[in-house]
């Protein structure tokens, strides 16, 4: 080859490299490098924990005993600022499993059904099923046991017949009006309660799936720490009730719109809880917090059993583990109990994702939303993302890179919240999008959300900007009525 030809060939080679690099976005490189660590079609272990708030040891709550979740977190990417899109069971689950935002008319409450609100959409399990995965739903994944049933090879529930109590004296207290006591301390084996049964079913499934060698999407929906706080005695004994204190923000300031609060009707459904507007006295409040903590430690132990089996079977090496709670919970925060509000205590959720040989306990501070989970799992598994998804894949965050989004939009009834930087902005709207009340907290100096800035003149411009921003981010269907 002549000297000139060599120069031309080299130039063409370099131009080719430049073109290749410009056509190959950063995201593709991330996908490739993470996927090199996984075999084709990695398994997914999808763990939902009902009403689990991020008051956990690995999130800095050192008074909580959650050794199994702590271990999982140490092997995962831990999302410090993860938010649900709807703070109520049924709607939150339908949203995360479809990758769709809630709107004024979609994903409204605990009884939401995917089949009714998004019947034509391929859910996360359906997409994995269509891509050759075995999909199994155990326990509470959707709120309704038969929702989206075609997405699963198998749907299994522990037999409870609606009775979640181990002790006869407590189950006898259940009536048409009362759900029974809000908590139970019982000297029983873990497997007497539903979550012990769900863990055992998960273990049986893993053994079966190991033998078939088929890729799997195994979903385990644990039911604690949802009310009633029923747990074996040994988990109650992990905490000294005398040392439990009410949260620092056990207060409802007058500057906060009154409609931001509720009367925690969900808790009042239980036997022995004061009715109407009656307050919860401190003794009962401490007992409830104790029960929640015991339930967290109980479910932690059950999840640990499944993860130990995943390791023992040698499946952990090619299994992505995702753990999420469906929303936060008010343990006396804002003098509230349960969820159903748009304070951070109700919206912030635990989210950890373990990618074997990749994640090692790093904490990430990017604001993420639950609708981001679906596209992330697709990309991690090399599955094409359906076009309906409204979230963004978090994949670059697993390599310490950034993504083009750093906010969350959550919604409950008329309240819509934009979480952006340190600002938590909520407005209450009607069907036309007209605003009636506003709430703004700046977490830079008000983590407890006690100082509503929305009506202060000096924040007028911030409120105007946040309100406009919220409207560009809440999704194009937000105000649209469904055609039916
Ligand atoms: Ca829930």
CSV table of C-alpha atoms and ligand atoms in Angstrom, one decimal:
chain,number,residue,atom,x,y,z
A,1,UNK,CA,0.0,0.0,0.0
A,2,UNK,CA,1.4,3.4,-0.9
A,3,UNK,CA,2.1,6.0,1.7
A,4,UNK,CA,-0.8,8.1,0.5
A,5,UNK,CA,-3.2,5.2,0.6
A,6,UNK,CA,-2.1,4.4,4.2
A,7,UNK,CA,-2.8,8.0,5.2
A,8,UNK,CA,-6.2,7.9,3.6
A,9,UNK,CA,-7.0,4.5,5.2
A,10,UNK,CA,-5.9,5.8,8.6
A,11,UNK,CA,-8.1,9.0,8.2
A,12,UNK,CA,-11.1,6.9,7.2
A,13,UNK,CA,-10.5,4.6,10.2
A,14,UNK,CA,-10.4,7.6,12.6
A,15,UNK,CA,-13.5,9.2,11.0
A,16,UNK,CA,-15.2,5.8,11.4
A,17,UNK,CA,-14.3,5.7,15.1
A,18,UNK,CA,-15.6,9.2,15.6
A,19,UNK,CA,-18.9,8.4,13.8
A,20,UNK,CA,-19.2,5.2,15.8
A,21,UNK,CA,-18.7,7.1,19.1
A,22,UNK,CA,-21.3,9.8,18.1
A,23,UNK,CA,-23.9,7.2,17.2
A,24,UNK,CA,-23.3,5.2,20.3
A,25,UNK,CA,-24.9,7.2,23.2
A,26,UNK,CA,-23.4,7.0,26.7
A,27,UNK,CA,-26.5,5.0,27.8
A,28,UNK,CA,-25.7,2.2,25.4
A,29,UNK,CA,-22.2,1.9,26.8
A,30,UNK,CA,-23.6,1.7,30.3
A,31,UNK,CA,-26.1,-1.0,29.2
A,32,UNK,CA,-23.3,-3.0,27.6
A,33,UNK,CA,-20.9,-2.8,30.5
A,34,UNK,CA,-23.5,-3.8,33.1
A,35,UNK,CA,-25.0,-6.5,31.0
A,36,UNK,CA,-21.6,-8.0,30.5
A,37,UNK,CA,-21.8,-8.9,34.2
A,38,UNK,CA,-25.0,-10.7,33.7
A,39,UNK,CA,-25.9,-13.7,31.5
A,40,UNK,CA,-28.6,-13.3,28.9
A,41,UNK,CA,-32.0,-12.9,30.5
A,42,UNK,CA,-31.0,-12.4,34.2
A,43,UNK,CA,-33.6,-13.5,36.7
A,44,UNK,CA,-35.7,-10.9,38.6
A,45,UNK,CA,-36.6,-11.3,42.2
A,46,UNK,CA,-39.2,-8.6,42.7
A,47,UNK,CA,-39.9,-8.1,46.4
A,48,UNK,CA,-42.8,-5.8,47.4
A,49,UNK,CA,-43.2,-5.0,51.1
A,50,UNK,CA,-46.6,-3.5,52.0
A,51,UNK,CA,-46.5,-0.1,53.8
A,52,UNK,CA,-42.7,-0.3,54.4
A,53,UNK,CA,-41.3,3.2,55.0
A,54,UNK,CA,-37.6,3.9,54.7
A,55,UNK,CA,-37.2,4.0,58.5
A,56,UNK,CA,-34.6,1.2,58.3
A,57,UNK,CA,-31.2,0.7,59.7
A,58,UNK,CA,-29.4,1.1,56.3
A,59,UNK,CA,-31.2,4.4,55.7
A,60,UNK,CA,-29.8,5.6,59.0
A,61,UNK,CA,-32.5,4.6,61.4
A,62,UNK,CA,-30.2,2.7,63.7
A,63,UNK,CA,-32.9,1.9,66.2
A,64,UNK,CA,-34.5,-0.5,63.6
A,65,UNK,CA,-33.3,-4.1,63.5
A,66,UNK,CA,-33.4,-5.1,59.8
A,67,UNK,CA,-30.1,-7.1,59.4
A,68,UNK,CA,-31.3,-8.9,56.3
A,69,UNK,CA,-32.4,-5.8,54.5
A,70,UNK,CA,-29.2,-4.1,55.6
A,71,UNK,CA,-27.2,-7.0,54.0
A,72,UNK,CA,-29.2,-6.7,50.8
A,73,UNK,CA,-28.6,-2.9,50.8
A,74,UNK,CA,-24.9,-3.4,51.2
A,75,UNK,CA,-24.9,-5.4,47.9
A,76,UNK,CA,-27.3,-3.1,46.1
A,77,UNK,CA,-27.6,0.4,44.8
A,78,UNK,CA,-29.6,2.2,47.5
A,79,UNK,CA,-31.9,5.0,46.4
A,80,UNK,CA,-32.0,7.6,49.1
A,81,UNK,CA,-34.6,9.7,47.4
A,82,UNK,CA,-37.2,7.3,45.9
A,83,UNK,CA,-40.8,8.4,45.8
A,84,UNK,CA,-44.0,6.5,45.1
A,85,UNK,CA,-46.4,8.1,42.6
A,86,UNK,CA,-49.5,7.4,44.6
A,87,UNK,CA,-49.5,6.9,48.4
A,88,UNK,CA,-52.0,4.2,48.6
A,89,UNK,CA,-51.6,0.4,48.1
A,90,UNK,CA,-53.8,-0.5,45.0
A,91,UNK,CA,-53.0,2.6,43.0
A,92,UNK,CA,-49.3,2.6,43.7
A,93,UNK,CA,-49.0,-1.0,42.7
A,94,UNK,CA,-51.0,-0.4,39.4
A,95,UNK,CA,-48.7,2.5,38.6
A,96,UNK,CA,-45.4,0.9,39.3
A,97,UNK,CA,-46.5,-2.3,37.4
A,98,UNK,CA,-47.7,-0.4,34.3
A,99,UNK,CA,-45.0,2.3,34.4
A,100,UNK,CA,-47.8,4.9,34.0
A,101,UNK,CA,-48.4,8.0,36.2
A,102,UNK,CA,-51.6,8.4,38.1
A,103,UNK,CA,-53.9,11.1,36.6
A,104,UNK,CA,-57.1,12.9,37.8
A,105,UNK,CA,-59.0,9.8,36.6
A,106,UNK,CA,-56.6,6.9,36.8
A,107,UNK,CA,-55.0,5.0,39.7
A,108,UNK,CA,-57.1,6.7,42.4
A,109,UNK,CA,-57.3,4.6,45.5
A,110,UNK,CA,-56.7,1.3,47.4
A,111,UNK,CA,-59.2,-0.5,45.1
A,112,UNK,CA,-57.7,0.5,41.8
A,113,UNK,CA,-57.5,-2.3,39.3
A,114,UNK,CA,-55.0,-2.4,36.5
A,115,UNK,CA,-57.5,-4.2,34.3
A,116,UNK,CA,-60.0,-1.3,34.7
A,117,UNK,CA,-57.7,1.7,34.6
A,118,UNK,CA,-55.1,0.5,32.0
A,119,UNK,CA,-56.6,-2.6,30.4
A,120,UNK,CA,-54.7,-2.3,27.1
A,121,UNK,CA,-51.3,-1.8,28.6
A,122,UNK,CA,-48.6,-4.5,28.8
A,123,UNK,CA,-47.6,-4.6,32.5
A,124,UNK,CA,-44.1,-5.3,33.7
A,125,UNK,CA,-44.7,-9.0,34.4
A,126,UNK,CA,-46.5,-9.3,31.0
A,127,UNK,CA,-43.5,-7.8,29.2
A,128,UNK,CA,-41.2,-10.3,30.9
A,129,UNK,CA,-43.7,-13.2,30.2
A,130,UNK,CA,-43.7,-12.2,26.5
A,131,UNK,CA,-39.9,-12.3,26.5
A,132,UNK,CA,-39.7,-15.9,27.6
A,133,UNK,CA,-39.7,-15.5,31.4
A,134,UNK,CA,-41.6,-17.6,33.9
A,135,UNK,CA,-43.6,-15.1,35.9
A,136,UNK,CA,-45.0,-16.0,39.4
A,137,UNK,CA,-46.9,-13.7,41.7
A,138,UNK,CA,-46.9,-14.7,45.4
A,139,UNK,CA,-48.9,-12.8,48.1
A,140,UNK,CA,-49.8,-9.1,47.6
A,141,UNK,CA,-48.4,-7.8,44.3
A,142,UNK,CA,-51.5,-6.2,42.8
A,143,UNK,CA,-54.1,-5.2,45.4
A,144,UNK,CA,-56.6,-7.6,43.8
A,145,UNK,CA,-55.6,-11.2,43.6
A,146,UNK,CA,-57.0,-11.7,40.1
A,147,UNK,CA,-55.9,-8.4,38.5
A,148,UNK,CA,-53.7,-8.7,35.3
A,149,UNK,CA,-54.0,-12.4,35.7
A,150,UNK,CA,-52.8,-13.2,32.1
A,151,UNK,CA,-49.4,-11.6,33.0
A,152,UNK,CA,-48.5,-14.5,35.3
A,153,UNK,CA,-47.8,-18.2,34.8
A,154,UNK,CA,-49.0,-18.6,38.4
A,155,UNK,CA,-50.7,-16.5,41.1
A,156,UNK,CA,-50.5,-17.7,44.6
A,157,UNK,CA,-51.9,-16.4,47.9
A,158,UNK,CA,-51.5,-17.7,51.4
A,159,UNK,CA,-54.7,-19.0,52.8
A,160,UNK,CA,-56.0,-16.6,55.4
A,161,UNK,CA,-59.8,-16.4,54.8
A,162,UNK,CA,-59.4,-12.7,55.9
A,163,UNK,CA,-58.2,-13.7,59.3
A,164,UNK,CA,-54.7,-12.4,60.0
A,165,UNK,CA,-54.6,-13.3,63.7
A,166,UNK,CA,-52.9,-16.3,65.3
A,167,UNK,CA,-54.7,-16.0,68.6
A,168,UNK,CA,-58.3,-17.0,68.9
A,169,UNK,CA,-59.2,-14.2,71.3
A,170,UNK,CA,-58.1,-11.7,68.6
A,171,UNK,CA,-59.8,-13.4,65.7
A,172,UNK,CA,-63.0,-13.6,67.7
A,173,UNK,CA,-63.0,-9.8,68.0
A,174,UNK,CA,-63.4,-9.5,64.2
A,175,UNK,CA,-66.9,-8.4,63.3
A,176,UNK,CA,-68.6,-6.8,60.3
A,177,UNK,CA,-67.6,-3.4,61.7
A,178,UNK,CA,-64.2,-4.2,63.2
A,179,UNK,CA,-61.1,-5.7,61.6
A,180,UNK,CA,-59.9,-7.0,65.0
A,181,UNK,CA,-57.1,-5.5,67.1
A,182,UNK,CA,-54.5,-3.3,65.5
A,183,UNK,CA,-51.6,-5.5,66.8
A,184,UNK,CA,-50.9,-8.9,68.1
A,185,UNK,CA,-48.1,-10.4,70.2
A,186,UNK,CA,-48.1,-14.2,69.8
A,187,UNK,CA,-45.7,-16.9,70.8
A,188,UNK,CA,-45.9,-18.6,67.4
A,189,UNK,CA,-43.6,-19.8,64.6
A,190,UNK,CA,-42.9,-17.3,61.8
A,191,UNK,CA,-44.9,-19.5,59.3
A,192,UNK,CA,-48.1,-19.1,61.3
A,193,UNK,CA,-48.5,-15.6,59.7
A,194,UNK,CA,-48.9,-14.9,56.0
A,195,UNK,CA,-45.4,-13.6,55.4
A,196,UNK,CA,-43.7,-16.8,56.8
A,197,UNK,CA,-45.9,-18.7,54.3
A,198,UNK,CA,-45.0,-16.4,51.4
A,199,UNK,CA,-41.3,-16.8,52.2
A,200,UNK,CA,-41.7,-20.6,52.2
A,201,UNK,CA,-43.5,-20.5,48.9
A,202,UNK,CA,-40.7,-18.3,47.5
A,203,UNK,CA,-38.1,-20.8,48.6
A,204,UNK,CA,-40.1,-23.7,47.0
A,205,UNK,CA,-40.4,-21.7,43.8
A,206,UNK,CA,-36.6,-21.0,43.7
A,207,UNK,CA,-35.8,-24.7,44.1
A,208,UNK,CA,-38.2,-25.5,41.2
A,209,UNK,CA,-37.0,-22.7,39.0
A,210,UNK,CA,-33.4,-23.7,39.6
A,211,UNK,CA,-34.2,-27.2,38.2
A,212,UNK,CA,-36.0,-25.9,35.1
A,213,UNK,CA,-33.2,-23.4,34.3
A,214,UNK,CA,-35.8,-21.0,32.7
A,215,UNK,CA,-35.3,-17.3,33.4
A,216,UNK,CA,-37.8,-16.1,36.0
A,217,UNK,CA,-39.6,-13.0,37.2
A,218,UNK,CA,-40.5,-14.1,40.7
A,219,UNK,CA,-42.6,-11.6,42.6
A,220,UNK,CA,-43.0,-11.9,46.4
A,221,UNK,CA,-45.5,-9.5,48.0
A,222,UNK,CA,-45.0,-9.4,51.7
A,223,UNK,CA,-47.9,-8.1,53.8
A,224,UNK,CA,-46.2,-6.6,56.9
A,225,UNK,CA,-45.7,-4.0,58.2
A,226,UNK,CA,-49.2,-3.2,57.0
A,227,UNK,CA,-51.8,-3.1,59.8
A,228,UNK,CA,-52.6,-5.1,61.9
A,229,UNK,CA,-49.1,-5.2,63.4
A,230,UNK,CA,-49.1,-9.0,64.1
A,231,UNK,CA,-45.8,-10.6,64.7
A,232,UNK,CA,-44.3,-13.4,66.8
A,233,UNK,CA,-43.2,-12.3,70.3
A,234,UNK,CA,-39.4,-12.5,69.6
A,235,UNK,CA,-39.7,-9.6,67.1
A,236,UNK,CA,-41.6,-7.5,69.7
A,237,UNK,CA,-38.8,-8.3,72.2
A,238,UNK,CA,-36.2,-6.7,69.9
A,239,UNK,CA,-37.5,-3.2,71.0
A,240,UNK,CA,-38.0,-1.6,74.4
A,241,UNK,CA,-41.3,0.2,74.3
A,242,UNK,CA,-40.2,2.5,77.1
A,243,UNK,CA,-37.5,3.9,74.9
A,244,UNK,CA,-39.8,4.6,72.0
A,245,UNK,CA,-40.6,8.3,71.5
A,246,UNK,CA,-43.1,10.1,69.3
A,247,UNK,CA,-41.6,11.8,66.2
A,248,UNK,CA,-40.3,15.3,66.4
A,249,UNK,CA,-43.1,16.5,64.1
A,250,UNK,CA,-45.9,15.1,66.2
A,251,UNK,CA,-47.8,18.4,65.5
A,252,UNK,CA,-50.2,19.9,62.9
A,253,UNK,CA,-49.2,23.6,62.4
A,254,UNK,CA,-51.9,26.1,61.6
A,255,UNK,CA,-50.0,27.3,58.6
A,256,UNK,CA,-50.4,23.9,56.9
A,257,UNK,CA,-53.7,23.7,55.0
A,258,UNK,CA,-56.2,21.6,57.0
A,259,UNK,CA,-57.0,19.4,54.1
A,260,UNK,CA,-53.4,18.1,54.1
A,261,UNK,CA,-54.4,16.1,57.2
A,262,UNK,CA,-56.9,13.3,57.6
A,263,UNK,CA,-58.4,11.4,60.5
A,264,UNK,CA,-56.6,8.1,59.8
A,265,UNK,CA,-59.8,6.2,59.1
A,266,UNK,CA,-57.8,3.1,58.1
A,267,UNK,CA,-56.4,2.8,61.6
A,268,UNK,CA,-59.8,3.5,63.2
A,269,UNK,CA,-61.2,0.4,61.5
A,270,UNK,CA,-59.4,-1.7,64.1
A,271,UNK,CA,-60.7,-2.8,67.4
A,272,UNK,CA,-59.7,-0.7,70.4
A,273,UNK,CA,-58.8,2.4,68.4
A,274,UNK,CA,-60.6,5.6,69.4
A,275,UNK,CA,-63.3,6.6,66.9
A,276,UNK,CA,-64.2,9.9,65.1
A,277,UNK,CA,-61.9,12.7,66.0
A,278,UNK,CA,-60.7,11.2,69.3
A,279,UNK,CA,-56.9,11.5,69.6
A,280,UNK,CA,-54.6,8.6,70.0
A,281,UNK,CA,-53.1,8.8,73.5
A,282,UNK,CA,-49.3,8.5,73.9
A,283,UNK,CA,-49.4,5.0,75.4
A,284,UNK,CA,-51.3,3.7,72.4
A,285,UNK,CA,-49.1,5.7,70.0
A,286,UNK,CA,-46.0,4.1,71.4
A,287,UNK,CA,-47.6,0.6,71.2
A,288,UNK,CA,-48.4,1.2,67.6
A,289,UNK,CA,-44.9,2.3,66.8
A,290,UNK,CA,-43.6,-0.7,68.7
A,291,UNK,CA,-45.9,-3.0,66.6
A,292,UNK,CA,-44.7,-1.4,63.3
A,293,UNK,CA,-41.1,-1.9,64.3
A,294,UNK,CA,-41.7,-5.6,65.3
A,295,UNK,CA,-43.5,-6.1,62.0
A,296,UNK,CA,-40.6,-4.7,60.1
A,297,UNK,CA,-38.1,-7.0,61.9
A,298,UNK,CA,-40.5,-10.0,61.3
A,299,UNK,CA,-40.7,-9.3,57.5
A,300,UNK,CA,-37.0,-8.6,57.4
A,301,UNK,CA,-36.4,-12.2,58.7
A,302,UNK,CA,-38.7,-13.7,56.2
A,303,UNK,CA,-37.0,-11.9,53.3
A,304,UNK,CA,-33.7,-13.0,54.7
A,305,UNK,CA,-34.8,-16.7,54.4
A,306,UNK,CA,-35.5,-16.2,50.7
A,307,UNK,CA,-32.3,-14.4,50.0
A,308,UNK,CA,-30.3,-17.1,51.8
A,309,UNK,CA,-31.9,-19.7,49.6
A,310,UNK,CA,-31.2,-17.7,46.5
A,311,UNK,CA,-27.5,-17.7,47.5
A,312,UNK,CA,-27.5,-21.4,48.5
A,313,UNK,CA,-28.9,-22.4,45.1
A,314,UNK,CA,-26.3,-20.5,43.2
A,315,UNK,CA,-29.0,-18.3,41.6
A,316,UNK,CA,-27.8,-15.0,43.2
A,317,UNK,CA,-25.1,-14.7,40.6
A,318,UNK,CA,-27.6,-14.1,37.8
A,319,UNK,CA,-30.5,-12.6,39.7
A,320,UNK,CA,-31.4,-9.0,39.9
A,321,UNK,CA,-33.1,-8.3,43.3
A,322,UNK,CA,-35.5,-5.3,43.6
A,323,UNK,CA,-37.0,-4.4,46.9
A,324,UNK,CA,-39.6,-1.7,47.3
A,325,UNK,CA,-42.3,-0.6,49.7
A,326,UNK,CA,-45.5,0.6,48.0
A,327,UNK,CA,-45.5,4.0,49.8
A,328,UNK,CA,-44.4,5.6,53.1
A,329,UNK,CA,-46.2,5.6,56.4
A,330,UNK,CA,-47.0,8.1,59.1
A,331,UNK,CA,-45.9,6.8,62.4
A,332,UNK,CA,-47.2,9.8,64.2
A,333,UNK,CA,-45.5,12.2,61.8
A,334,UNK,CA,-47.7,15.3,61.4
A,335,UNK,CA,-49.8,13.7,64.2
A,336,UNK,CA,-51.0,11.2,61.6
A,337,UNK,CA,-51.2,7.5,61.1
A,338,UNK,CA,-51.2,5.5,57.9
A,339,UNK,CA,-50.6,6.9,54.4
A,340,UNK,CA,-53.0,8.9,52.1
A,341,UNK,CA,-51.3,12.3,52.4
A,342,UNK,CA,-48.6,14.1,50.4
A,343,UNK,CA,-46.1,14.8,53.2
A,344,UNK,CA,-42.6,13.2,52.6
A,345,UNK,CA,-43.3,10.7,55.4
A,346,UNK,CA,-46.1,9.2,53.2
A,347,UNK,CA,-44.4,9.6,49.8
A,348,UNK,CA,-40.8,8.6,50.4
A,349,UNK,CA,-40.1,4.9,49.9
A,350,UNK,CA,-37.4,2.3,50.2
A,351,UNK,CA,-35.9,1.2,46.9
A,352,UNK,CA,-32.8,-1.0,46.5
A,353,UNK,CA,-31.7,-2.8,43.4
A,354,UNK,CA,-29.0,-5.5,43.6
A,355,UNK,CA,-27.2,-6.3,40.4
A,356,UNK,CA,-24.8,-9.2,41.1
A,357,UNK,CA,-21.1,-8.2,40.8
A,358,UNK,CA,-22.0,-4.6,40.0
A,359,UNK,CA,-23.7,-2.9,43.0
A,360,UNK,CA,-21.9,-2.7,46.3
A,361,UNK,CA,-24.0,-0.6,48.7
A,362,UNK,CA,-23.5,2.8,47.1
A,363,UNK,CA,-26.1,5.3,48.0
A,364,UNK,CA,-27.6,7.5,45.2
A,365,UNK,CA,-29.2,10.9,45.8
A,366,UNK,CA,-30.9,11.4,42.5
A,367,UNK,CA,-34.7,11.9,42.9
A,368,UNK,CA,-36.4,8.8,41.4
A,369,UNK,CA,-40.0,7.7,41.0
A,370,UNK,CA,-41.6,4.3,41.0
A,371,UNK,CA,-42.6,4.7,37.3
A,372,UNK,CA,-38.8,4.5,36.6
A,373,UNK,CA,-38.6,0.9,37.9
A,374,UNK,CA,-40.2,-0.7,34.8
A,375,UNK,CA,-37.9,0.8,32.1
A,376,UNK,CA,-34.9,0.2,34.4
A,377,UNK,CA,-35.7,-3.5,34.7
A,378,UNK,CA,-36.3,-3.8,30.9
A,379,UNK,CA,-32.9,-2.3,30.1
A,380,UNK,CA,-31.1,-4.4,32.7
A,381,UNK,CA,-32.6,-7.5,31.1
A,382,UNK,CA,-32.0,-6.5,27.5
A,383,UNK,CA,-35.8,-6.3,26.9
A,384,UNK,CA,-37.2,-3.6,24.6
A,385,UNK,CA,-39.1,-1.0,26.5
A,386,UNK,CA,-42.8,-0.7,25.6
A,387,UNK,CA,-43.6,2.8,24.2
A,388,UNK,CA,-46.3,3.6,26.8
A,389,UNK,CA,-43.8,4.0,29.7
A,390,UNK,CA,-43.7,7.4,31.3
A,391,UNK,CA,-40.6,6.8,33.5
A,392,UNK,CA,-36.9,6.9,32.7
A,393,UNK,CA,-34.4,4.1,33.0
A,394,UNK,CA,-32.1,4.6,35.9
A,395,UNK,CA,-29.4,2.4,34.4
A,396,UNK,CA,-26.7,5.1,34.1
A,397,UNK,CA,-27.0,5.7,37.9
A,398,UNK,CA,-25.7,2.2,38.4
A,399,UNK,CA,-22.3,3.3,37.0
A,400,UNK,CA,-22.2,6.5,38.9
A,401,UNK,CA,-23.4,8.5,35.8
A,402,UNK,CA,-26.2,11.0,35.7
A,403,UNK,CA,-29.7,10.8,34.1
A,404,UNK,CA,-31.7,13.6,32.5
A,405,UNK,CA,-34.3,13.7,35.3
A,406,UNK,CA,-34.1,14.7,38.9
A,407,UNK,CA,-37.7,15.1,40.2
A,408,UNK,CA,-40.8,13.2,41.2
A,409,UNK,CA,-44.5,13.9,40.9
A,410,UNK,CA,-46.8,12.2,43.4
A,411,UNK,CA,-50.5,12.5,43.6
A,412,UNK,CA,-53.3,11.6,46.1
A,413,UNK,CA,-56.9,12.7,45.4
A,414,UNK,CA,-56.9,16.4,44.7
A,415,UNK,CA,-53.3,17.0,45.9
A,416,UNK,CA,-50.4,16.9,43.4
A,417,UNK,CA,-46.8,17.2,44.6
A,418,UNK,CA,-43.7,18.1,42.8
A,419,UNK,CA,-40.5,17.1,44.5
A,420,UNK,CA,-37.5,18.9,43.1
A,421,UNK,CA,-34.2,19.7,44.7
A,422,UNK,CA,-35.0,20.6,48.3
A,423,UNK,CA,-38.5,21.8,47.5
A,424,UNK,CA,-41.7,19.8,48.2
A,425,UNK,CA,-44.5,21.7,46.5
A,426,UNK,CA,-48.2,20.5,46.7
A,427,UNK,CA,-51.3,22.1,45.3
A,428,UNK,CA,-54.9,21.0,45.5
A,429,UNK,CA,-56.7,21.3,42.3
A,430,UNK,CA,-60.1,20.6,40.7
A,431,UNK,CA,-60.9,18.9,37.4
A,432,UNK,CA,-60.0,22.0,35.4
A,433,UNK,CA,-56.6,22.3,37.1
A,434,UNK,CA,-57.7,25.3,39.2
A,435,UNK,CA,-55.8,25.6,42.5
A,436,UNK,CA,-57.5,25.9,45.9
A,437,UNK,CA,-54.7,25.3,48.4
A,438,UNK,CA,-50.9,25.2,48.3
A,439,UNK,CA,-48.2,23.8,50.5
A,440,UNK,CA,-44.4,24.4,50.1
A,441,UNK,CA,-41.6,23.1,52.2
A,442,UNK,CA,-37.9,23.7,51.7
A,443,UNK,CA,-36.0,20.7,53.1
A,444,UNK,CA,-32.8,22.7,53.3
A,445,UNK,CA,-33.9,23.9,56.7
A,446,UNK,CA,-37.3,22.2,57.2
A,447,UNK,CA,-37.0,18.4,56.9
A,448,UNK,CA,-39.9,18.0,59.3
A,449,UNK,CA,-42.2,20.0,57.0
A,450,UNK,CA,-43.6,22.3,59.7
A,451,UNK,CA,-43.1,25.7,58.0
A,452,UNK,CA,-45.5,26.1,55.0
A,453,UNK,CA,-43.9,28.8,52.7
A,454,UNK,CA,-46.5,28.8,50.0
A,455,UNK,CA,-48.5,31.8,51.2
A,456,UNK,CA,-45.4,33.9,52.1
A,457,UNK,CA,-45.0,36.9,49.8
A,458,UNK,CA,-41.2,36.3,49.3
A,459,UNK,CA,-42.0,32.8,47.9
A,460,UNK,CA,-44.6,34.0,45.4
A,461,UNK,CA,-42.2,33.7,42.5
A,462,UNK,CA,-41.0,30.2,43.6
A,463,UNK,CA,-44.6,29.0,43.9
A,464,UNK,CA,-45.4,30.4,40.4
A,465,UNK,CA,-42.4,28.6,38.9
A,466,UNK,CA,-43.1,25.3,40.7
A,467,UNK,CA,-46.7,25.3,39.8
A,468,UNK,CA,-45.9,25.8,36.1
A,469,UNK,CA,-43.1,23.2,36.3
A,470,UNK,CA,-45.5,20.7,37.9
A,471,UNK,CA,-47.9,21.1,34.9
A,472,UNK,CA,-45.1,20.2,32.5
A,473,UNK,CA,-44.1,17.2,34.5
A,474,UNK,CA,-47.4,15.6,35.7
A,475,UNK,CA,-47.9,13.8,32.3
A,476,UNK,CA,-49.9,14.8,29.3
A,477,UNK,CA,-52.9,12.8,30.2
A,478,UNK,CA,-53.2,14.2,33.7
A,479,UNK,CA,-56.4,16.2,33.3
A,480,UNK,CA,-57.8,14.2,30.4
A,481,UNK,CA,-61.0,12.3,31.1
A,482,UNK,CA,-61.0,8.7,29.9
A,483,UNK,CA,-63.0,8.2,26.7
A,484,UNK,CA,-65.3,5.4,28.1
B,1,LIG,CA1,-49.5,-0.5,51.1
